[in-house]
Short mmCIF file of C-alpha atoms and ligand atoms in Angstrom, two decimals:
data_model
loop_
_atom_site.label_atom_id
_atom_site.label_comp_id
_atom_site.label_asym_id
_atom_site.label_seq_id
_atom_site.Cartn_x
_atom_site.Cartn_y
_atom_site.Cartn_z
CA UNK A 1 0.00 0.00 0.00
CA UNK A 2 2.00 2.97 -1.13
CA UNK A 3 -1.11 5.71 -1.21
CA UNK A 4 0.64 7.50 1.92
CA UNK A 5 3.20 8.82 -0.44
CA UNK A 6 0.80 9.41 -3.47
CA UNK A 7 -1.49 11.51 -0.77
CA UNK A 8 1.81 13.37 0.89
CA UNK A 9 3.47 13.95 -2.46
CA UNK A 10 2.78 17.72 -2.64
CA UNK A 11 3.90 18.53 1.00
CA UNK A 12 6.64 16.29 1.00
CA UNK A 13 9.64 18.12 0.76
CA UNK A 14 7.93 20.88 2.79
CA UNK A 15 7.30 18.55 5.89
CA UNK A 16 10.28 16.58 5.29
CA UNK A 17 13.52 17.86 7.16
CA UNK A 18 16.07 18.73 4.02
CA UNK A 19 18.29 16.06 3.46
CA UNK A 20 22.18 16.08 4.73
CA UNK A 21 23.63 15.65 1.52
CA UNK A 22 27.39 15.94 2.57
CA UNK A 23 27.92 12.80 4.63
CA UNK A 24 25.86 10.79 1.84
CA UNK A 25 27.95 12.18 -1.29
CA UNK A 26 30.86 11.01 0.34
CA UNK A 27 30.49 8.06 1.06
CA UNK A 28 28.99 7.57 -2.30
CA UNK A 29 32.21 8.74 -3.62
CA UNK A 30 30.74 11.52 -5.84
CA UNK A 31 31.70 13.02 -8.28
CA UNK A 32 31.37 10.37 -10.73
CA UNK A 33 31.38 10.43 -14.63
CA UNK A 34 28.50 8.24 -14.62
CA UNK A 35 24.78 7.86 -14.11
CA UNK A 36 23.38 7.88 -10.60
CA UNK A 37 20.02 5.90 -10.15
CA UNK A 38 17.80 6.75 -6.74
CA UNK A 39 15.34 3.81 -5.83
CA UNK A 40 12.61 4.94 -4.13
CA UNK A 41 13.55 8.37 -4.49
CA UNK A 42 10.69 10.45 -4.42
CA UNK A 43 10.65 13.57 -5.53
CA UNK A 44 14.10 13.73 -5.52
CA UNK A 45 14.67 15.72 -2.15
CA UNK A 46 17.94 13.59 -1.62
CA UNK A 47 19.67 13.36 -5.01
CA UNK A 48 18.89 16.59 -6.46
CA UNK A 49 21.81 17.88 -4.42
CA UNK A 50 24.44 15.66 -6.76
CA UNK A 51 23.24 16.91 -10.00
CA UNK A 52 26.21 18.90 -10.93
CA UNK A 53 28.63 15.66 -9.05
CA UNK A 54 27.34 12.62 -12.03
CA UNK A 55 26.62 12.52 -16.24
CA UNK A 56 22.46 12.17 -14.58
CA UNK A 57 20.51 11.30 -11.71
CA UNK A 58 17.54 8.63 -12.35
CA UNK A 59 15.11 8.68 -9.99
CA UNK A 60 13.04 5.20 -9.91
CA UNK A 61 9.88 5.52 -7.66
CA UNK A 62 6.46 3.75 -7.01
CA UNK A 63 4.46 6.32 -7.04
CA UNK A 64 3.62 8.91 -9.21
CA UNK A 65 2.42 11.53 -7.48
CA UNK A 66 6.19 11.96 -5.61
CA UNK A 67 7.69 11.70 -9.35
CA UNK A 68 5.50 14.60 -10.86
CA UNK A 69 7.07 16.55 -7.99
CA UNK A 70 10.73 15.07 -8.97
CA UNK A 71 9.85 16.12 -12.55
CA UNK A 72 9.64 20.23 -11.53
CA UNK A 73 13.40 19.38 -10.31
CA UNK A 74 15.49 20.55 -12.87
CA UNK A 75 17.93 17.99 -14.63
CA UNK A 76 16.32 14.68 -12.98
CA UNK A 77 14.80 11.46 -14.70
CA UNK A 78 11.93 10.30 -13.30
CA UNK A 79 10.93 6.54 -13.94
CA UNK A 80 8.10 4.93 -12.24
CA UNK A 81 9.05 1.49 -11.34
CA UNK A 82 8.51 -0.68 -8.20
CA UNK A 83 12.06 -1.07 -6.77
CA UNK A 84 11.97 -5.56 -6.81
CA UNK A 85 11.59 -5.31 -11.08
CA UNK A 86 13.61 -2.18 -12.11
CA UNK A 87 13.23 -1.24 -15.36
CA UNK A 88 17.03 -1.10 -16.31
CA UNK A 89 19.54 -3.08 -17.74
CA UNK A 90 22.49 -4.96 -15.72
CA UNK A 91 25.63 -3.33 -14.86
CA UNK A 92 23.70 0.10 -15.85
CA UNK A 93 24.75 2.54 -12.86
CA UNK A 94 28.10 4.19 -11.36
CA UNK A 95 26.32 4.96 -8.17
CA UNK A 96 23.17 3.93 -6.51
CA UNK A 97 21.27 5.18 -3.50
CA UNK A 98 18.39 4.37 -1.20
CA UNK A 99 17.48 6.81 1.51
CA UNK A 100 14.55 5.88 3.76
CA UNK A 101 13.16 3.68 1.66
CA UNK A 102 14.12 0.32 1.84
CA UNK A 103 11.89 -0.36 4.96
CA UNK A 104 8.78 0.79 2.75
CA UNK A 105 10.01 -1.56 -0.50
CA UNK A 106 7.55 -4.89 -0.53
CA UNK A 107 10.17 -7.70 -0.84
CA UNK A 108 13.78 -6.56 0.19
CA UNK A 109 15.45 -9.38 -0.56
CA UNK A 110 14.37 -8.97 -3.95
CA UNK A 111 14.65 -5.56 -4.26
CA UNK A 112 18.35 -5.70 -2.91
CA UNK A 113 19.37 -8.47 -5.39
CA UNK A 114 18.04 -5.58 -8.30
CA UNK A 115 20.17 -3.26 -6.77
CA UNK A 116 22.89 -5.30 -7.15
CA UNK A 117 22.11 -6.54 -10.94
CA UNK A 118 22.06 -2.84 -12.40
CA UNK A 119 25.03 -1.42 -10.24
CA UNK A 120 28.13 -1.71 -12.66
CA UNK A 121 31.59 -3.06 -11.76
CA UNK A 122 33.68 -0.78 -9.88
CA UNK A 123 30.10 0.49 -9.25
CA UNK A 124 29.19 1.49 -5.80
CA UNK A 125 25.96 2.05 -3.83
CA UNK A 126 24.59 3.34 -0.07
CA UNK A 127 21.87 2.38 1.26
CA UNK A 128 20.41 4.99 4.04
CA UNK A 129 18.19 3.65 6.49
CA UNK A 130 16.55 4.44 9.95
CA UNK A 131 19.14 2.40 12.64
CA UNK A 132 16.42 0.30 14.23
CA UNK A 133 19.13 -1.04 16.79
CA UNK A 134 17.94 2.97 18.25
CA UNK A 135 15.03 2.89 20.67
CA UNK A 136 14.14 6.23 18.89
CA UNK A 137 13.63 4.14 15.49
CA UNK A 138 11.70 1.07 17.53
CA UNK A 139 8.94 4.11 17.97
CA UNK A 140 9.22 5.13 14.83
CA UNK A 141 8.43 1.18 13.19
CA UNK A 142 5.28 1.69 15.45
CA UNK A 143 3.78 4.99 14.60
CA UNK A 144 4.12 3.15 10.98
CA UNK A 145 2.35 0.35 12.04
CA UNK A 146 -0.63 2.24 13.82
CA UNK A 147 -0.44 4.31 10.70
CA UNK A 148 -0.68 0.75 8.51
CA UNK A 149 2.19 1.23 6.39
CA UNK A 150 3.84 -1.55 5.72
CA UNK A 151 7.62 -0.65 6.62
CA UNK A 152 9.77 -3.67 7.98
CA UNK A 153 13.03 -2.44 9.20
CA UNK A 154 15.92 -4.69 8.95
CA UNK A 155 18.97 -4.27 11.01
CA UNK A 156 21.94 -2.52 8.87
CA UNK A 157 24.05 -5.70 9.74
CA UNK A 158 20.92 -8.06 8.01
CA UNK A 159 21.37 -5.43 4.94
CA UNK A 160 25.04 -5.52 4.86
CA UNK A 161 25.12 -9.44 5.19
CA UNK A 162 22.33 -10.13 2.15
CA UNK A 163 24.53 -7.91 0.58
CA UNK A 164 27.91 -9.70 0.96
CA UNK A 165 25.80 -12.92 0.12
CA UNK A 166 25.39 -11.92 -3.38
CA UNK A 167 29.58 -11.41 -3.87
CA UNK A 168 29.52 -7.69 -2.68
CA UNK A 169 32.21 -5.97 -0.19
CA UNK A 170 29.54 -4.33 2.43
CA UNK A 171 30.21 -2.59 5.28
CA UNK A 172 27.68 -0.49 7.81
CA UNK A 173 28.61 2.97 9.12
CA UNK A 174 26.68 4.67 11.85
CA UNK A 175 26.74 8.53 12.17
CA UNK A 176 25.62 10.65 15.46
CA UNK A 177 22.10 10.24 13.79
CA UNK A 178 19.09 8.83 13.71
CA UNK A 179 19.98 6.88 10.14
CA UNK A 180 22.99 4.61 9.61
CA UNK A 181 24.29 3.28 5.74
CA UNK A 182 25.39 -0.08 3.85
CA UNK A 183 28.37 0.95 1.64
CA UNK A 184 28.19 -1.98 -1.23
CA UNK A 185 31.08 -1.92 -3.79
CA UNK A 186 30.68 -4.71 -6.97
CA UNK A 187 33.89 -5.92 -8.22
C1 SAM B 1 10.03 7.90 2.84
S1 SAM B 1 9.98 8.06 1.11
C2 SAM B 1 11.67 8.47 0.77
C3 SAM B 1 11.81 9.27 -0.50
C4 SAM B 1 13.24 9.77 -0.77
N1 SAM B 1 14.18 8.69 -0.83
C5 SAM B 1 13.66 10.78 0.27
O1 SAM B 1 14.51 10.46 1.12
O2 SAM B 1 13.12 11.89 0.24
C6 SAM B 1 9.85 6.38 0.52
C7 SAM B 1 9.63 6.26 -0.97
O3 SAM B 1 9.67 4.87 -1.34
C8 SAM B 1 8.71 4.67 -2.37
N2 SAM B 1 8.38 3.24 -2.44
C9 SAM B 1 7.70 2.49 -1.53
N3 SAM B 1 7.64 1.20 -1.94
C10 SAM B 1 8.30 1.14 -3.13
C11 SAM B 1 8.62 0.08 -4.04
N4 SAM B 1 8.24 -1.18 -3.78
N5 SAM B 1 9.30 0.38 -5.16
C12 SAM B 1 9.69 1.66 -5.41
N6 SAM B 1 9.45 2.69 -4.61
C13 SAM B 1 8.75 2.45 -3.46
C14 SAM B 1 7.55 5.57 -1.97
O4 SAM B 1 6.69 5.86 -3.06
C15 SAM B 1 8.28 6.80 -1.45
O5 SAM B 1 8.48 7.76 -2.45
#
């Protein structure tokens, strides 16, 4: 059930705190020459800020109503597309990112093992997710459940380690923040 974000879509970025795009471009290792894709990125509130730092930013999102808001971003490519059957070919992205998504996505595992097909070789990709080891986070996955979304937050160590299954070098980082990352790098 993603109607939350088809009904928030035009507040969004207004209610949303704006995104800390420093830490993130780092550790995607920006700039890059080549294309970076955003899976479940909205209307772009996150990846807008690397623009000028890749060749393009794709932004792959469920709903509509957050991409028609991506679309009056200058310079992005908004494809709808649920994240577990992207749209793209293998090895097709420098750089991918996920921020505060993954727990909405309807089959992870899946999902993840997409992520993985389209990033290229020497690719690399950061996954951004609410630390649910925090007690702050544990209230957050139940406001979502009185609110019946269907988030399931995995622990960043469960990301990192379906990510190493697949062949990947993963690691987890943990800021001062509410959110932590999975760094992935494809050989
Ligand atoms: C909390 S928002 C985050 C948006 C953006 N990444 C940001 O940080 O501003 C979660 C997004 O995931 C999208 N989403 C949920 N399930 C999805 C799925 N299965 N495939 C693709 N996108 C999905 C929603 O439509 C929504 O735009």
């Amino acid at each position: 059930m993603n109607i939350h974000f088809d009904l928030l879509a035009g507040y969004y970025d207004r209610v949303m705190r704006r995104h800390q795009s420093t830490e993130l471009g780092a550790l995607l290792n920006l700039p890059t020459d080549g294309f970076l894709l955003d899976v479940g990125g909205g209307t772009g509130r996150a990846s807008k800020d690397y623009r000028n730092q890749v060749r393009g930013v794709v932004i792959s999102d469920l709903s509509s109503p957050m991409l028609a808001q991506a679309l009056q971003k200058d310079s992005l490519l908004p494809t709808q597309a649920i994240a577990e059957a992207l749209p793209f070919a293998d090895n097709s992205f420098a750089r991918i990112m996920v921020v505060d998504a993954l727990h909405h996505f309807i089959h992870q595992p899946t999902a993840l093992s997409e992520l993985v097909r389209v990033l290229q070789p020497g690719g690399r990709m950061v996954i951004e997710e609410p630390d649910i080891a925090l007690f702050s986070v544990k209230l957050r996955a139940v406001a979502e459940k009185l609110a019946l979304m269907r988030s399931h937050f995995y622990a960043l160590e469960k990301i990192q380690k379906m990510l190493t299954r697949t062949g990947l070098h993963a690691e987890v980082r943990r800021g001062t923040s509410f959110s932590g990352w999975v760094i992935a790098e494809k050989n």
